[in-house]
Amino acid sequence: MLCEKCRKNEAKIHVVMLMNGEKKETALCEECAKKLSNLKLGMDFGNVNEVEIQKLLSIFDNKNAKKGIDISLDIVCKNCGQTYSQFRKSNKLGCVECYKSFSDLLEEYIQSYHKNIEHIGKIPKSEGNKLFKQKTLIKLKDELTYAVIEEDYEKAAVIRDQIKEIESEEAKVHEFEKLEY
Amino acid sequence: MSLKNWNTDEIIKEKIVLTSKISVSRNFKGIKFVEKINVEEAKAIISDVYNILAMSKNVNLIKFGKCNDAEIKEETEKYFISDSILTEREKVALLICNEENFNVLINNEDHIKIECISDGLNLEDSYRNADRIDDIIEDNKVYEFHEKYGYLTASPNILGTGVKASVILHLPAIAITDSISSLSKELSEQGVTIKGIYKDGEINHGNIFEVSNKVTLGINEEEIISNLQLVVLNIIKKERISRGRLIEENNIELQDKIFRAYGILKYARILTKDESLDLLSLFILGAELDLFEIDKEKLNNIFTLTRDFSIKDNFGIENIDYQRSNLVRNILK
């Protein structure tokens, strides 16, 4: 689905606006949604200045709205229906998709709460194997590029075989997963 | 970690650290978080977790949907669970394994919260135990895990490791000298929170506090534990300094407080749970300052023994406050 504002990028964020009790929805790409970040989501817009209201309305393409209208704006998770303002009240998300739906705003919150946003603790065994392979592939590909630059073709051939081996293992796993479904 | 086995005789003599707890929160792949699932989905999670652990462990399951308010309050107090489960009790269950000292709270905030409680400052053993249970469940059911954010949880505050380490401390001198709020400020700068565990509105009873890590992401489990242990050792030092200062500067006032508490505990025939917490805290402080000749072993677990659930278990549900005063008198003899 394309962003309803720019009609270029894929829409990832679902925004709901309540205007004088009437609900309006739109789906935006991350870039267009970022323009909303300066506005306070989940808050009533009754008291904000005209410029901000116009900015907001331009996103919803509603030119007939008058000044002083009662507006509130929210992001909603398409998967579970949880809104960003509900999250701010209860501090609880509804599902894992909420992490994507509220992406930028949530990341800001996580950063301010935890200081560091990269997990460095325990990894589930299954994920551990997958992550290990991904990291090895990246490392081998770097080494391959370096060997080619160095014109060490013998070494490059060995690395190429190692990469092929890991990739074919991965392909087999994907095949197996497809068969399971 | 270098702080292992610090639980020396000296610390036992001054029982500042009461218990340590590790909790590990997890959610299962492909299932919405607890608030957004229905009772049927919740029951399926309960039976899955029960079946996985019952294969190799001797476990009991309490389904809160079948309990009344009083029963739930009792269990939540016994296992230090938030009583928020009262609202959606149909979804919630508690799986208990007394033999191996762990319990699993199912469908309260997250799909599961594995909890291990142990005496004294023993976070490492508790974590090892919790980690083992976590592995058993993981072998049978897939968790929600994100490459960058780690284990995904309903509240982003516990994201990443999903691990909360907490230590319950008896801090009468810090509390008497009104220093809890300044301690709290200092701890928050170190990513640690402190809160009273027996609260009646804004009032803390028994001078018993829980300190726990605030940050769970961008830090590994070992660091969470060793950081908290260091913080706890520091708090113990502060408590000792405060005790010394109280004796030096307010000796008579302090003795008066302690002996008044002793008098009431010794002669009262009705003791409410909050009153007994406050008085026992002062009495234990007196005993640890050698104002009384009493076998300190007898005071172990006295806070737990005098809670309502424990009185009910041992003496029945009639006249709890009277039973409590009898029990205290017997211990103090």
Coordinates of C-alpha atoms in Angstrom, one line a residue, chain B residues 10-331:
Chain B
E10 CA 28.4 -10.9 59.8
I11 CA 25.7 -10.2 57.3
I12 CA 23.5 -12.9 58.9
K13 CA 24.0 -11.3 62.3
E14 CA 22.7 -8.0 60.8
K15 CA 20.0 -9.3 58.6
I16 CA 19.8 -6.2 56.3
V17 CA 19.3 -8.3 53.1
L18 CA 16.1 -10.4 53.4
T19 CA 15.7 -12.0 50.0
S20 CA 16.8 -11.7 46.4
K21 CA 14.6 -12.3 43.4
I22 CA 15.2 -12.7 39.7
S23 CA 12.4 -12.4 37.2
V24 CA 12.6 -13.2 33.5
S25 CA 9.8 -12.0 31.2
R26 CA 9.0 -13.6 27.9
N27 CA 6.3 -13.7 25.2
F28 CA 5.5 -16.4 22.7
K29 CA 5.8 -15.9 18.9
G30 CA 2.7 -15.2 16.9
I31 CA 0.5 -14.4 19.9
K32 CA -0.6 -10.8 20.8
F33 CA 0.4 -9.5 24.2
V34 CA -1.8 -10.3 27.2
E35 CA -4.0 -7.2 27.0
K36 CA -5.1 -8.1 23.4
I37 CA -5.7 -11.8 23.8
N38 CA -9.0 -13.4 24.7
V39 CA -9.6 -15.8 27.6
E40 CA -9.5 -18.9 25.3
E41 CA -6.1 -17.8 23.9
A42 CA -4.9 -17.1 27.5
K43 CA -6.0 -20.6 28.6
A44 CA -4.1 -22.2 25.7
I45 CA -0.9 -20.4 26.9
I46 CA -1.5 -21.6 30.5
S47 CA -2.0 -25.2 29.4
D48 CA 1.1 -25.1 27.1
V49 CA 3.4 -23.8 29.8
Y50 CA 2.0 -26.2 32.4
N51 CA 2.4 -29.2 30.0
I52 CA 6.0 -28.2 29.2
L53 CA 7.1 -27.9 32.8
A54 CA 5.0 -30.7 34.2
M55 CA 6.9 -33.1 32.0
S56 CA 10.0 -32.8 34.2
K57 CA 9.0 -30.9 37.3
N58 CA 6.6 -31.3 40.2
V59 CA 4.5 -28.3 39.7
N60 CA 1.2 -26.9 41.1
L61 CA -1.1 -24.6 39.1
I62 CA -3.2 -21.9 40.6
K63 CA -5.8 -20.6 38.2
F64 CA -6.8 -17.1 39.4
G65 CA -10.1 -17.3 37.5
K66 CA -11.3 -19.7 40.2
C67 CA -10.1 -17.7 43.2
N68 CA -12.0 -15.0 45.1
D69 CA -10.5 -11.5 45.9
A70 CA -9.2 -12.6 49.3
E71 CA -7.5 -15.7 48.0
I72 CA -5.8 -13.7 45.2
K73 CA -4.6 -11.1 47.7
E74 CA -3.1 -13.9 49.8
E75 CA -1.2 -15.4 46.8
T76 CA 0.0 -12.1 45.5
E77 CA 1.3 -11.2 49.0
K78 CA 3.0 -14.6 49.4
Y79 CA 4.8 -14.4 46.0
F80 CA 5.2 -10.6 45.8
I81 CA 3.0 -10.4 42.7
S82 CA 1.3 -7.1 41.8
D83 CA -2.4 -7.4 42.6
S84 CA -3.3 -5.9 39.2
I85 CA -4.2 -9.4 38.2
L86 CA -7.5 -8.9 40.0
T87 CA -8.9 -7.1 37.0
E88 CA -8.3 -9.9 34.4
R89 CA -8.1 -12.9 36.6
E90 CA -9.6 -15.3 34.1
K91 CA -6.5 -15.1 32.0
V92 CA -3.9 -15.4 34.8
A93 CA -2.4 -18.4 36.4
L94 CA 0.6 -19.1 38.7
L95 CA 2.6 -22.2 38.4
I96 CA 4.6 -23.1 41.5
C97 CA 7.4 -25.5 42.0
N98 CA 8.4 -25.5 45.7
E99 CA 10.9 -28.3 45.3
E100 CA 13.1 -26.3 42.9
N101 CA 12.2 -22.9 44.3
F102 CA 10.7 -21.2 41.2
N103 CA 7.3 -20.0 40.0
V104 CA 6.0 -18.9 36.7
L105 CA 3.4 -16.2 36.5
I106 CA 1.4 -16.7 33.3
N107 CA -0.5 -13.9 31.4
N108 CA 0.1 -11.0 33.8
E109 CA 1.7 -8.2 31.7
D110 CA 3.7 -10.7 29.7
H111 CA 2.9 -14.3 28.6
I112 CA 5.3 -15.6 31.2
K113 CA 7.4 -14.3 34.0
I114 CA 9.7 -16.8 35.5
E115 CA 10.6 -15.9 39.1
C116 CA 13.2 -17.3 41.5
I117 CA 13.4 -16.1 45.1
S118 CA 16.2 -17.0 47.5
D119 CA 17.3 -16.0 51.0
G120 CA 20.0 -13.4 51.4
L121 CA 22.0 -11.8 48.6
N122 CA 21.9 -14.7 46.1
L123 CA 21.1 -13.2 42.7
E124 CA 23.5 -15.5 40.8
D125 CA 21.9 -18.7 42.0
S126 CA 18.5 -17.3 41.4
Y127 CA 19.4 -16.3 37.9
R128 CA 20.9 -19.7 37.1
N129 CA 17.7 -21.3 38.3
A130 CA 15.5 -19.0 36.2
D131 CA 17.7 -19.4 33.2
R132 CA 17.4 -23.2 33.3
I133 CA 13.6 -22.9 33.4
D134 CA 13.8 -20.4 30.5
D135 CA 15.8 -22.9 28.4
I136 CA 13.3 -25.7 29.1
I137 CA 10.4 -23.6 27.9
E138 CA 12.4 -22.3 24.9
D139 CA 13.2 -25.9 23.8
N140 CA 9.4 -26.4 23.4
K141 CA 8.0 -23.1 22.3
V142 CA 9.4 -20.1 20.3
Y143 CA 9.8 -16.8 22.0
E144 CA 9.3 -13.3 20.3
F145 CA 12.9 -12.1 19.8
H146 CA 14.2 -9.1 17.8
E147 CA 17.7 -8.9 16.5
K148 CA 18.2 -5.3 17.8
Y149 CA 15.7 -5.1 20.8
G150 CA 16.2 -8.7 22.1
Y151 CA 13.2 -10.3 23.9
L152 CA 10.1 -8.3 23.1
T153 CA 7.9 -7.4 26.0
A154 CA 4.5 -5.7 26.4
S155 CA 6.2 -2.8 28.3
P156 CA 9.3 -1.4 26.6
N157 CA 10.7 -0.8 30.1
I158 CA 11.7 -4.5 30.4
L159 CA 12.7 -5.0 26.7
G160 CA 16.0 -6.7 25.8
T161 CA 17.0 -9.2 28.5
G162 CA 13.6 -9.2 30.1
V163 CA 15.5 -9.6 33.4
K164 CA 14.7 -7.8 36.6
A165 CA 16.9 -8.4 39.6
S166 CA 15.6 -7.3 42.9
V167 CA 16.8 -7.4 46.5
I168 CA 14.6 -6.8 49.5
L169 CA 16.4 -4.9 52.3
H170 CA 15.5 -3.9 55.9
L171 CA 16.7 -0.4 56.3
P172 CA 15.5 1.0 59.6
A173 CA 18.3 3.5 60.3
I174 CA 18.2 5.0 56.8
A175 CA 14.4 5.3 57.1
I176 CA 14.4 6.8 60.6
T177 CA 16.8 9.5 59.6
D178 CA 14.5 10.4 56.6
S179 CA 17.2 9.5 54.1
I180 CA 15.2 7.2 51.8
S181 CA 14.3 10.0 49.3
S182 CA 17.9 11.2 48.9
L183 CA 19.0 7.5 48.6
S184 CA 16.3 7.1 45.9
K185 CA 17.7 10.1 44.0
E186 CA 21.2 8.8 44.2
L187 CA 20.2 5.3 43.0
S188 CA 18.2 6.5 40.1
E189 CA 21.4 8.0 38.7
Q190 CA 22.8 4.5 38.8
G191 CA 19.8 3.0 37.0
V192 CA 18.4 1.5 40.1
T193 CA 15.0 2.0 41.7
I194 CA 13.9 1.7 45.3
K195 CA 10.4 1.3 46.6
G196 CA 8.7 0.3 49.9
I197 CA 7.1 -3.1 49.7
Y198 CA 4.6 -2.9 52.5
K199 CA 2.7 0.3 51.6
D200 CA -0.5 1.7 52.8
G201 CA -1.1 4.6 50.5
E202 CA 2.0 6.8 50.9
I203 CA 3.1 5.3 54.2
N204 CA 5.8 2.6 54.2
H205 CA 5.6 0.0 56.9
G206 CA 8.4 -2.1 58.4
N207 CA 11.2 -0.1 56.7
I208 CA 11.5 -2.8 54.1
F209 CA 12.4 -1.8 50.6
E210 CA 13.0 -3.4 47.2
V211 CA 15.8 -2.2 45.1
S212 CA 15.9 -3.3 41.4
N213 CA 17.5 -2.6 38.1
K214 CA 15.7 -0.1 35.9
V215 CA 17.6 -0.7 32.6
T216 CA 17.1 -4.1 30.9
L217 CA 18.3 -3.3 27.3
G218 CA 21.9 -2.7 26.2
I219 CA 23.2 -4.5 29.2
N220 CA 23.7 -8.3 29.7
E221 CA 22.3 -10.4 32.5
E222 CA 25.6 -10.7 34.3
E223 CA 26.1 -7.0 34.4
I224 CA 22.6 -6.4 35.7
I225 CA 23.3 -8.8 38.6
S226 CA 26.8 -7.5 39.4
N227 CA 25.7 -3.8 39.2
L228 CA 22.9 -4.5 41.6
Q229 CA 25.0 -6.4 44.0
L230 CA 27.5 -3.5 44.2
V231 CA 24.7 -1.1 44.8
V232 CA 23.2 -3.3 47.5
L233 CA 26.6 -3.5 49.2
N234 CA 26.8 0.2 49.2
I235 CA 23.3 0.6 50.7
I236 CA 24.3 -1.9 53.5
K237 CA 27.4 0.3 54.2
K238 CA 25.1 3.4 54.4
E239 CA 22.7 1.6 56.7
R240 CA 25.5 0.7 59.0
I241 CA 26.8 4.3 59.0
S242 CA 23.3 5.6 59.8
R243 CA 23.0 3.1 62.7
G244 CA 26.3 4.3 64.1
R245 CA 25.3 8.0 63.8
L246 CA 21.9 7.3 65.4
I247 CA 23.7 5.7 68.4
E248 CA 26.1 8.6 68.7
E249 CA 23.8 11.5 68.2
N250 CA 20.4 10.3 69.4
N251 CA 21.1 7.4 71.7
I252 CA 18.4 8.0 74.3
E253 CA 15.7 8.8 71.7
L254 CA 16.6 5.7 69.7
Q255 CA 16.5 3.5 72.8
D256 CA 13.2 5.0 73.8
K257 CA 11.7 4.2 70.4
I258 CA 13.1 0.6 70.5
F259 CA 12.0 -0.2 74.0
R260 CA 8.5 1.3 73.5
A261 CA 8.2 -1.0 70.5
Y262 CA 9.4 -4.0 72.6
G263 CA 6.9 -3.1 75.3
I264 CA 4.0 -3.2 72.9
L265 CA 5.1 -6.3 71.1
K266 CA 5.6 -8.0 74.5
Y267 CA 2.2 -7.1 76.0
A268 CA -0.2 -6.3 73.2
R269 CA -3.1 -8.7 72.6
I270 CA -4.1 -7.2 69.3
L271 CA -1.5 -6.5 66.6
T272 CA -2.5 -5.4 63.1
K273 CA -0.2 -6.3 60.2
D274 CA 1.0 -2.8 59.7
E275 CA 1.6 -2.0 63.3
S276 CA 3.5 -5.3 63.8
L277 CA 5.7 -4.5 60.8
D278 CA 6.7 -1.1 62.2
L279 CA 7.3 -2.4 65.8
L280 CA 9.2 -5.5 64.6
S281 CA 11.5 -3.4 62.5
L282 CA 12.4 -1.3 65.6
F283 CA 12.8 -4.4 67.7
I284 CA 15.1 -6.1 65.2
L285 CA 17.2 -3.0 65.0
G286 CA 17.5 -3.1 68.8
A287 CA 18.4 -6.8 68.7
E288 CA 21.1 -6.1 66.1
L289 CA 22.4 -3.3 68.2
D290 CA 22.6 -5.8 71.1
L291 CA 20.1 -4.1 73.2
F292 CA 18.3 -7.4 73.8
E293 CA 19.6 -10.8 74.5
I294 CA 17.7 -12.9 72.0
D295 CA 18.7 -15.7 69.7
K296 CA 18.7 -13.9 66.3
E297 CA 17.9 -17.1 64.5
K298 CA 14.5 -16.8 65.9
L299 CA 14.0 -13.5 64.1
N300 CA 14.7 -15.0 60.7
N301 CA 11.6 -14.7 58.5
I302 CA 9.7 -13.0 61.3
F303 CA 8.3 -10.4 58.8
T304 CA 6.9 -13.2 56.6
L305 CA 5.7 -15.3 59.5
T306 CA 3.6 -12.4 60.8
R307 CA 1.9 -11.7 57.4
D308 CA -1.8 -12.5 57.2
F309 CA -1.4 -15.5 54.8
S310 CA 1.1 -17.2 57.1
I311 CA -1.1 -16.7 60.2
K312 CA -4.0 -18.1 58.3
D313 CA -2.0 -21.1 57.2
N314 CA -0.8 -21.8 60.7
F315 CA -3.5 -20.7 63.0
G316 CA -6.7 -20.5 61.0
I317 CA -8.7 -17.5 59.8
E318 CA -10.3 -16.4 63.1
N319 CA -9.0 -13.5 65.1
I320 CA -5.9 -12.9 63.0
D321 CA -4.6 -9.8 64.9
Y322 CA -4.9 -11.7 68.2
Q323 CA -3.1 -14.7 66.8
R324 CA -0.4 -12.4 65.5
S325 CA 0.2 -11.0 69.0
N326 CA 0.4 -14.5 70.4
L327 CA 2.9 -15.5 67.8
V328 CA 5.1 -12.5 68.4
R329 CA 5.0 -13.0 72.2
N330 CA 6.1 -16.6 71.7
I331 CA 9.0 -15.6 69.4

